PDB file of C-alpha atoms and ligand atoms in Angstrom:
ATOM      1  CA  UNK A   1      -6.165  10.073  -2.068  1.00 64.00           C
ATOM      2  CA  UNK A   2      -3.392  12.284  -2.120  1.00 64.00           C
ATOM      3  CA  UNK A   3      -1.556  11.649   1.204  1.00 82.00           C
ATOM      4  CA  UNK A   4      -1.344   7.669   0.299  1.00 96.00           C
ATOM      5  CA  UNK A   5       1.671   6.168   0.552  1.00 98.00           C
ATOM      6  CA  UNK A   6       2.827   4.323  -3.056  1.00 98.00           C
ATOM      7  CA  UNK A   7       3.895   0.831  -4.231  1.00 98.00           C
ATOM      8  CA  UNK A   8       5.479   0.723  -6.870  1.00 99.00           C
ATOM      9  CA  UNK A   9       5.871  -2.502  -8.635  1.00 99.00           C
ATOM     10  CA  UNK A  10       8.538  -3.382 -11.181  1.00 99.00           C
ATOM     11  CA  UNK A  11       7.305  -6.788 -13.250  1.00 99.00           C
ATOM     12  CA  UNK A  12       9.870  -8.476 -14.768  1.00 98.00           C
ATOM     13  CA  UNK A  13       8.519 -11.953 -16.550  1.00 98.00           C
ATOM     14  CA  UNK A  14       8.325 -11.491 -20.016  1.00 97.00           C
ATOM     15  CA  UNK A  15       4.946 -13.763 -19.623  1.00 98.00           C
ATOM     16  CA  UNK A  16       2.294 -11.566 -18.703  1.00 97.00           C
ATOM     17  CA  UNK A  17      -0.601 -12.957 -16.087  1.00 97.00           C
ATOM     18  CA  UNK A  18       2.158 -15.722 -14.931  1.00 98.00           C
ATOM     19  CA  UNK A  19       3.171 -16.957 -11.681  1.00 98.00           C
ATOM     20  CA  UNK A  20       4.593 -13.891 -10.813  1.00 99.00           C
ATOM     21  CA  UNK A  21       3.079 -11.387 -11.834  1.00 98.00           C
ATOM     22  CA  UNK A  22      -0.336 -13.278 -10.293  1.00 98.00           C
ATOM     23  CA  UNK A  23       2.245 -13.221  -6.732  1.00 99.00           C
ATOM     24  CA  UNK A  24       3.234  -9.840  -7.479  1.00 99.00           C
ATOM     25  CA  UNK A  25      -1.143  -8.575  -7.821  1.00 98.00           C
ATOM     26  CA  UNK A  26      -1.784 -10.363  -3.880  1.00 98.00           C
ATOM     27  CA  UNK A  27       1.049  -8.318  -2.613  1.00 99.00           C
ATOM     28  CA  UNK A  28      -0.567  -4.970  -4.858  1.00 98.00           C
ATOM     29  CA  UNK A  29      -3.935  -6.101  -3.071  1.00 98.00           C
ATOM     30  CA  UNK A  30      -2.634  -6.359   0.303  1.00 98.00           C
ATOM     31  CA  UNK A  31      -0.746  -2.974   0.086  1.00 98.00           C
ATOM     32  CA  UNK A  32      -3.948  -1.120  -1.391  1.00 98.00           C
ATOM     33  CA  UNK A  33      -6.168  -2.995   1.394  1.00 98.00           C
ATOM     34  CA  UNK A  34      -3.982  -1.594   3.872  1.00 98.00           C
ATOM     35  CA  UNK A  35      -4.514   2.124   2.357  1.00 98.00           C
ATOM     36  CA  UNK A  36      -2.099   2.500  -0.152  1.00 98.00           C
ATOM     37  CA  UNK A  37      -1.776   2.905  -3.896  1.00 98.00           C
ATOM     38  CA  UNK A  38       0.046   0.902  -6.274  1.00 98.00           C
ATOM     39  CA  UNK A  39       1.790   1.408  -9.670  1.00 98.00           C
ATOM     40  CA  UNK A  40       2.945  -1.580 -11.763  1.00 98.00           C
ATOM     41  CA  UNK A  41       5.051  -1.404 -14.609  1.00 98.00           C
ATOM     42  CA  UNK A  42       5.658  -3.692 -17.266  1.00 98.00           C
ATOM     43  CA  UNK A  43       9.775  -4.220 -17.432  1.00 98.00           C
ATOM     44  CA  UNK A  44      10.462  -5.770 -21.112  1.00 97.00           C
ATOM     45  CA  UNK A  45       7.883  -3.260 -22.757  1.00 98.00           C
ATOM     46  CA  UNK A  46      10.411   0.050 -21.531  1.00 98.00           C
ATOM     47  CA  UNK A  47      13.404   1.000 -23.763  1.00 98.00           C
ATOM     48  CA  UNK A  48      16.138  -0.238 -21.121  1.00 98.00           C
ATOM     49  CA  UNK A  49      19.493  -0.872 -22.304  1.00 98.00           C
ATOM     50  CA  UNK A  50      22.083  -2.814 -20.428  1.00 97.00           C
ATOM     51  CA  UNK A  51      24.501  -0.702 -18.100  1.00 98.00           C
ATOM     52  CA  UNK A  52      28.283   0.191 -20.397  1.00 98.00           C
ATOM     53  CA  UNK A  53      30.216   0.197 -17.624  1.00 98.00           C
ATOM     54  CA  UNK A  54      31.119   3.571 -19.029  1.00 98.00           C
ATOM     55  CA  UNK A  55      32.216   5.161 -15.671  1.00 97.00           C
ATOM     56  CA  UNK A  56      30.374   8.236 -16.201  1.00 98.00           C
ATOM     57  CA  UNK A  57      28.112   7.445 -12.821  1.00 97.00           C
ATOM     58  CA  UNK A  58      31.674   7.770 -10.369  1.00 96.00           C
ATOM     59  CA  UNK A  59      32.149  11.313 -11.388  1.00 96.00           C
ATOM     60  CA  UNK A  60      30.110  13.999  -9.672  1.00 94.00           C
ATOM     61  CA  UNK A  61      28.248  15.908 -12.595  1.00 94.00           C
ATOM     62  CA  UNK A  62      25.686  18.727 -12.234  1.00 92.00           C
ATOM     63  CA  UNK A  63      22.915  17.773 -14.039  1.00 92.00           C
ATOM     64  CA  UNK A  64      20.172  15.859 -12.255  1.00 91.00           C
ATOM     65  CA  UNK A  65      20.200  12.091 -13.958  1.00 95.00           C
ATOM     66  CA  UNK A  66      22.546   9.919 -12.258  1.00 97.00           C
ATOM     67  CA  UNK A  67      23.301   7.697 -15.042  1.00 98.00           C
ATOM     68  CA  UNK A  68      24.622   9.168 -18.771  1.00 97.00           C
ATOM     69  CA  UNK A  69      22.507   7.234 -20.672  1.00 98.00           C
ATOM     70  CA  UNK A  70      18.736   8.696 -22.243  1.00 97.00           C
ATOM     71  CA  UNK A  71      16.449   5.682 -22.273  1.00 98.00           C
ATOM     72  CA  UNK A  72      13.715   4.853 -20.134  1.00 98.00           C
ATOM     73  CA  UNK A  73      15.528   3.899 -16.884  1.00 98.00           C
ATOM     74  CA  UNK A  74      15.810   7.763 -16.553  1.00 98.00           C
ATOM     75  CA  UNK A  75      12.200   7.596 -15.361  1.00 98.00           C
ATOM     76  CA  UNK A  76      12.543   4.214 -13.408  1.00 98.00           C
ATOM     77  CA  UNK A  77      15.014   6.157 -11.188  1.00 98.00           C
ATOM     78  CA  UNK A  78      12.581   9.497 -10.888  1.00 98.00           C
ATOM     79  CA  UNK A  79       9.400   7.083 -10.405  1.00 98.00           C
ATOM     80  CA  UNK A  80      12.088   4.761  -7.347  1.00 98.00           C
ATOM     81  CA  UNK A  81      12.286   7.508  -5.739  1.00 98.00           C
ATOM     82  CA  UNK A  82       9.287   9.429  -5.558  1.00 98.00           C
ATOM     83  CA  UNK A  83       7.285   5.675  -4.398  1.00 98.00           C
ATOM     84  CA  UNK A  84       7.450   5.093  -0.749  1.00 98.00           C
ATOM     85  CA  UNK A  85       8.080   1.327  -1.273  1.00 99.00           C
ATOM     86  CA  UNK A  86       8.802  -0.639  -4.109  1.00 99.00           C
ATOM     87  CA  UNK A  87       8.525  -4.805  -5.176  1.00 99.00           C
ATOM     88  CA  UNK A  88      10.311  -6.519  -7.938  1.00 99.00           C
ATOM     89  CA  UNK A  89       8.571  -9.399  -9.179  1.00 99.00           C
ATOM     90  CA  UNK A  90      10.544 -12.281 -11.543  1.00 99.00           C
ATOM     91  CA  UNK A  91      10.575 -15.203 -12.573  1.00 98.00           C
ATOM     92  CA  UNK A  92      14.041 -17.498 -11.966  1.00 98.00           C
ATOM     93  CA  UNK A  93      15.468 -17.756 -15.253  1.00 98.00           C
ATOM     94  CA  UNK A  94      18.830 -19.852 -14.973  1.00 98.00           C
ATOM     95  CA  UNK A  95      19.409 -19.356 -11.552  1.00 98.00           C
ATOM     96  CA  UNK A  96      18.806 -15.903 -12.150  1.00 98.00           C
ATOM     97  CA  UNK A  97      16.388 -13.075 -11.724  1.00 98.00           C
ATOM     98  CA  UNK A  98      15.128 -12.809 -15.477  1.00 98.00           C
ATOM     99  CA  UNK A  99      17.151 -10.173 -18.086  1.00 98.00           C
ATOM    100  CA  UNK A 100      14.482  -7.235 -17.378  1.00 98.00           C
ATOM    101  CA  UNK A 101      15.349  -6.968 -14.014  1.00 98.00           C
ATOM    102  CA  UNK A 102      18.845  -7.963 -13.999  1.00 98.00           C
ATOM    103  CA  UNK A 103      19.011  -5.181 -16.806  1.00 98.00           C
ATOM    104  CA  UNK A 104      17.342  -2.728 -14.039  1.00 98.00           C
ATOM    105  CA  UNK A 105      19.806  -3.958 -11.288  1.00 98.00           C
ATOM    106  CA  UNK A 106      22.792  -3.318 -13.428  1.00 98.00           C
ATOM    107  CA  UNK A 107      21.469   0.376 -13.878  1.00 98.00           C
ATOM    108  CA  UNK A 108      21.814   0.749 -10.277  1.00 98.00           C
ATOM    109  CA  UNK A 109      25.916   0.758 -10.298  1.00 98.00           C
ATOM    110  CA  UNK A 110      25.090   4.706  -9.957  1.00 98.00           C
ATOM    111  CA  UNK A 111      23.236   4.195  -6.940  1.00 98.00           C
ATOM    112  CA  UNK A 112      25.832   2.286  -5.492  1.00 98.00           C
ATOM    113  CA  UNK A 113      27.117   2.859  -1.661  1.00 98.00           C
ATOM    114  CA  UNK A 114      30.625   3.134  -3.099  1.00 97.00           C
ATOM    115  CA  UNK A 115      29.967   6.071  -5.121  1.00 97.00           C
ATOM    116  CA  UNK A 116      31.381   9.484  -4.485  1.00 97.00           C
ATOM    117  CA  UNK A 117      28.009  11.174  -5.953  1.00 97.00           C
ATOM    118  CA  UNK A 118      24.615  12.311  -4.129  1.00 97.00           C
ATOM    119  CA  UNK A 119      23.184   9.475  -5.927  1.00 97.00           C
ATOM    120  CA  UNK A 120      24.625   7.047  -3.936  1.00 98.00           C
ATOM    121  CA  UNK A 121      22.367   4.962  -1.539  1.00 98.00           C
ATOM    122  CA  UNK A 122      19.453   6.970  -3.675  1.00 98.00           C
ATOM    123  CA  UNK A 123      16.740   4.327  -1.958  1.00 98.00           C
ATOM    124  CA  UNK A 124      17.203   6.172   1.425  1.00 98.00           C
ATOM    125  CA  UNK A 125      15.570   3.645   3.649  1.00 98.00           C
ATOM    126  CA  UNK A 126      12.808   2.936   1.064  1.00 98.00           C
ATOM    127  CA  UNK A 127      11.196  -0.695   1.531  1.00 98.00           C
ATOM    128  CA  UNK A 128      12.066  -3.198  -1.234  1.00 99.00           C
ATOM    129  CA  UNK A 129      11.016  -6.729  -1.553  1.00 99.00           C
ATOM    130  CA  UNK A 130      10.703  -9.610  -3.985  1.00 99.00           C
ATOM    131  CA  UNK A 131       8.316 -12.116  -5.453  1.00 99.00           C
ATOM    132  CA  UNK A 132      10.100 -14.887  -7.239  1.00 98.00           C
ATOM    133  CA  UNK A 133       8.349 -17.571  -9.401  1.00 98.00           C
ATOM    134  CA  UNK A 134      10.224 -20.816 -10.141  1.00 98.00           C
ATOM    135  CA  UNK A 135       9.584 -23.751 -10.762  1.00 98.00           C
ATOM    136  CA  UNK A 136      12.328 -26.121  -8.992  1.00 98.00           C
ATOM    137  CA  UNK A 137      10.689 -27.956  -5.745  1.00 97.00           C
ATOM    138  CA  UNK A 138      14.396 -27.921  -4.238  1.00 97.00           C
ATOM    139  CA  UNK A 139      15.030 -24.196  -3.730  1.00 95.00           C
ATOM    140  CA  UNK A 140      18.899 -24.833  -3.786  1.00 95.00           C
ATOM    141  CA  UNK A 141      18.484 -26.534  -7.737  1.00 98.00           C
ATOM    142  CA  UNK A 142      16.133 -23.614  -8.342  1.00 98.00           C
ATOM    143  CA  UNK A 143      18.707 -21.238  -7.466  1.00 98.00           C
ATOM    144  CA  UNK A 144      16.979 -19.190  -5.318  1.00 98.00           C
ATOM    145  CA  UNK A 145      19.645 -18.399  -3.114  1.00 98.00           C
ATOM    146  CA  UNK A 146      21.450 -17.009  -6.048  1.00 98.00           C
ATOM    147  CA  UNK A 147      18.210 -14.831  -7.249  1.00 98.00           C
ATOM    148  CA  UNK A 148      17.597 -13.434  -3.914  1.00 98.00           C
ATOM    149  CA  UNK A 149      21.235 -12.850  -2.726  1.00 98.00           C
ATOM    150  CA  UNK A 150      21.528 -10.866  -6.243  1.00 98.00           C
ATOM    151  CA  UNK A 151      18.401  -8.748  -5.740  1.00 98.00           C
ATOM    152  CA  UNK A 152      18.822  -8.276  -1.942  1.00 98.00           C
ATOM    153  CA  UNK A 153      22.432  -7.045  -2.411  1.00 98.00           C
ATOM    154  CA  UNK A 154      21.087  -4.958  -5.209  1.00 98.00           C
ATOM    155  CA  UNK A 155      18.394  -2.668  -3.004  1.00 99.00           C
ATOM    156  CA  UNK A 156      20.917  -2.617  -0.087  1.00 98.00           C
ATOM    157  CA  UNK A 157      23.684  -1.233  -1.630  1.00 98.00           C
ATOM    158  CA  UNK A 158      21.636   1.235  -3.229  1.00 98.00           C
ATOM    159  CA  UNK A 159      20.324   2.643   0.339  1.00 98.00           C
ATOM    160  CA  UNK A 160      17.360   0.489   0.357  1.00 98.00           C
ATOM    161  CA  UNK A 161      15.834  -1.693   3.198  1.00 98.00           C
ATOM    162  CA  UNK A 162      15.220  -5.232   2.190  1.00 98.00           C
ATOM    163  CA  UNK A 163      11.591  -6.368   3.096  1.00 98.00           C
ATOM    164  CA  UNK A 164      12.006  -9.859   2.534  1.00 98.00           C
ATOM    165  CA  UNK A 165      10.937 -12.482  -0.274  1.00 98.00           C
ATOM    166  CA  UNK A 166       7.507 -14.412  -1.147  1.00 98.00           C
ATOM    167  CA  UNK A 167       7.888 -17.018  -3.461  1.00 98.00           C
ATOM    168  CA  UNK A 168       6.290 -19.300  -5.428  1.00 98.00           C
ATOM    169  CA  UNK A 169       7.020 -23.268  -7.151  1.00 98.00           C
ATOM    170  CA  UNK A 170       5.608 -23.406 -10.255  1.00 98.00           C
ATOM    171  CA  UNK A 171       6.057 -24.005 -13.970  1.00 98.00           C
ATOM    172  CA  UNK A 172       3.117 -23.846 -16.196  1.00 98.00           C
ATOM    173  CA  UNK A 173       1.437 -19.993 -16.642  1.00 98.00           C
ATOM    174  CA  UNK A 174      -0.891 -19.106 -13.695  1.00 98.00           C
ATOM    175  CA  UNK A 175      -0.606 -22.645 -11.560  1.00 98.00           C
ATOM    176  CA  UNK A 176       0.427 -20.444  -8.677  1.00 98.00           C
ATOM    177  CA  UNK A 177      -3.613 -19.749  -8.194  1.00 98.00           C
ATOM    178  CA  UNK A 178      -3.264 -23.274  -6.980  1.00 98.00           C
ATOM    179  CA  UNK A 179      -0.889 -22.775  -3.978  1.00 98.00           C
ATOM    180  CA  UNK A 180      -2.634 -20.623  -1.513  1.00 98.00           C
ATOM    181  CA  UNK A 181       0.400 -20.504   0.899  1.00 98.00           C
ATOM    182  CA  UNK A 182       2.583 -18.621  -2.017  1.00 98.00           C
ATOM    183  CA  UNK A 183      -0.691 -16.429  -2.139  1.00 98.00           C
ATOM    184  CA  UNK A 184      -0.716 -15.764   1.673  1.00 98.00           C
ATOM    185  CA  UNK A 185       3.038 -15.467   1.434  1.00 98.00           C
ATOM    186  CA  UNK A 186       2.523 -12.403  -1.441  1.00 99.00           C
ATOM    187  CA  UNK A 187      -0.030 -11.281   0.650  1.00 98.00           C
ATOM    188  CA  UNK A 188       1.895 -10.739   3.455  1.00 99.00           C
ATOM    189  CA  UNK A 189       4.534  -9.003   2.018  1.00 99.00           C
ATOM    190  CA  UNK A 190       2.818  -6.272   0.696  1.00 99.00           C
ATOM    191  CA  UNK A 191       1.164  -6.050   4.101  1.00 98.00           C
ATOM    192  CA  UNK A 192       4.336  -5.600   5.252  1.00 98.00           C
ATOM    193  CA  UNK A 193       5.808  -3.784   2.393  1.00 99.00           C
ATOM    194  CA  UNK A 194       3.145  -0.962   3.923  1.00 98.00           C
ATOM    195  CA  UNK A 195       4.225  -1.081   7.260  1.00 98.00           C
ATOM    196  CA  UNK A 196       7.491  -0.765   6.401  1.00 98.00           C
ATOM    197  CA  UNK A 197       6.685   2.901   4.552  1.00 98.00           C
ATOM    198  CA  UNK A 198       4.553   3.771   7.381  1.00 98.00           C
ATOM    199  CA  UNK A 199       7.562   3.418   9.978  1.00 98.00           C
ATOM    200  CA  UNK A 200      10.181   5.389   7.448  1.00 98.00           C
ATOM    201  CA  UNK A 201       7.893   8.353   6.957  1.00 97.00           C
ATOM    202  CA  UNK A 202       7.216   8.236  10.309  1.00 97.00           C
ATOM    203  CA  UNK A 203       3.336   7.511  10.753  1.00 95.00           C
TER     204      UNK A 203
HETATM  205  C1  LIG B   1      14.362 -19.524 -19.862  1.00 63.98           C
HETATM  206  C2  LIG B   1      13.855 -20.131 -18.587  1.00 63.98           C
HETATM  207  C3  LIG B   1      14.740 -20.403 -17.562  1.00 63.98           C
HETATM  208  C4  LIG B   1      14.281 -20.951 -16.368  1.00 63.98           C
HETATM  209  N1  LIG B   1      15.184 -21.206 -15.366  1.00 63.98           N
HETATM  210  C5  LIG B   1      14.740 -21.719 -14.186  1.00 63.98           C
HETATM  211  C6  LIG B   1      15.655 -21.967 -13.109  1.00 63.98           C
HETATM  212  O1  LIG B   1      16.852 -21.706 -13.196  1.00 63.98           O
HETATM  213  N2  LIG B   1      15.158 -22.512 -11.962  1.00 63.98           N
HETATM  214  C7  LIG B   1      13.824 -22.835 -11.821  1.00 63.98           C
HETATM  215  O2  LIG B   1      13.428 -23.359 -10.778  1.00 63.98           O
HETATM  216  N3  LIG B   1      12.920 -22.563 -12.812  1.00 63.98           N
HETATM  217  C8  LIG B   1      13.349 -22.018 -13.988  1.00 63.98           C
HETATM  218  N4  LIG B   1      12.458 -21.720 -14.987  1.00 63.98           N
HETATM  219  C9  LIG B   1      10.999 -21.899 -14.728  1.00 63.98           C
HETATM  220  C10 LIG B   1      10.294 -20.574 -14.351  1.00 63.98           C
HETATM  221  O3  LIG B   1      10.983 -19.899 -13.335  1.00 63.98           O
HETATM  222  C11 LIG B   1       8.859 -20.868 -13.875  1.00 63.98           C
HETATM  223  O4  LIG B   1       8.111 -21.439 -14.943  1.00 63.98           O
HETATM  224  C12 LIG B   1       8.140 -19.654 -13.329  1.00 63.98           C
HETATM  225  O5  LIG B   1       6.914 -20.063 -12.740  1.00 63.98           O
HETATM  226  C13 LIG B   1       7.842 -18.638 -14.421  1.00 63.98           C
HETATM  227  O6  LIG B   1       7.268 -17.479 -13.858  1.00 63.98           O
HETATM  228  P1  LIG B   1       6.327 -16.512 -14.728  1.00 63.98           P
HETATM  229  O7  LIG B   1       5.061 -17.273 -15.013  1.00 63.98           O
HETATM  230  O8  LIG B   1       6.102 -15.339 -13.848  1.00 63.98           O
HETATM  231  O9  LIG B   1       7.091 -16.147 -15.961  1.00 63.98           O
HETATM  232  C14 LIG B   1      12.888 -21.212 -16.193  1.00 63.98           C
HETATM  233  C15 LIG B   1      11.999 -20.940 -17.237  1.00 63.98           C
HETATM  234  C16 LIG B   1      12.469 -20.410 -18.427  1.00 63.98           C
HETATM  235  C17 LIG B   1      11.483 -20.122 -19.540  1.00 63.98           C
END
């Protein structure tokens, strides 16, 4: 299918088959049901290291990677921006989305609005959204406010359009099977996350 448009998803749990990556497979479904074709990649099994604050990204250089540093987040930015909409999928760890993705959000400095590179805003328009797992019944304990503000702050600065949040309460591995409406909410954000790429390329 070479004209369909492309999710691809960014896990970030370091417990594979948990809550969220089991959120982040409805919204995979939904987007594939719609037409589409998804990619998921497994954050904490890459080569990322954390960003150096090394300054190199504010200078306009001439070769093609935005960021100075040869590890696999080279290809996370190539693969960003060749998918026509994207979902990061984490667990809250303190308040927090977990280190993978955090690590991957950091990265994105060079991507930044405020940079004085082509790089900047690099998302162009591209649909983001989130699936976070936690386990908290009170989403202000759970810090989900914090998680989401950080990742929604993250994909606008870098040029992309925020396409909203599914989440999910609970703790052991997989006990999200047992909440349909975090299902249905996954569900429908990969619905959307479609419609959303759709509308930016314009069909
Ligand atoms: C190190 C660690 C930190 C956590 N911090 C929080 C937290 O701040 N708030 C919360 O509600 N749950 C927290 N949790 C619970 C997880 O978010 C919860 O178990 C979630 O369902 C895990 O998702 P996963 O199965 O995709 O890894 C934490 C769990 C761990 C292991």
């Amino acid at each position: 299918m070479p004209n369909s448009l492309s999710l691809l998803c960014l896990l970030a749990s370091p417990r594979r088959g948990g809550n969220s990556d089991i959120l982040a497979a409805e919204a995979c479904r939904a987007f594939e049901e719609a037409g589409g074709l998804t990619k998921q990649i497994v954050l904490n099994r890459l080569n990322l290291h954390d960003c150096r604050g090394c300054d190199w990204c504010k200078t306009p250089h001439e070769v093609p990677h935005p960021c100075a540093q040869q590890d696999d987040m080279q290809a996370l930015y190539v693969e960003m921006t060749q998918a026509d909409a994207i979902l990061w999928a984490t667990p809250i760890y303190y308040w927090s989305p977990a280190v993978p993705l955090k690590m991957v959000i950091d990265r994105l400095f060079c991507w930044g609005e405020w940079q004085p590179t082509r790089h900047a805003k690099a998302l162009q328009g591209r649909p983001v959204g989130l699936v976070l797992a936690f386990a908290d019944e009170d989403p202000a304990s759970a810090g989900y406010i914090h998680a989401y503000s950080i990742c929604k702050a993250a994909v606008e600065s870098s040029g992309g359009t925020w396409a909203g949040c599914a989440w999910g309460v609970a703790t052991d591995k997989g006990e999200i099977q047992q909440h349909p409406e975090a299902l249905a909410r996954a569900r429908a954000l990969g619905a959307k996350l479609y419609t959303l790429a759709q509308t930016r390329k314009g069909l």
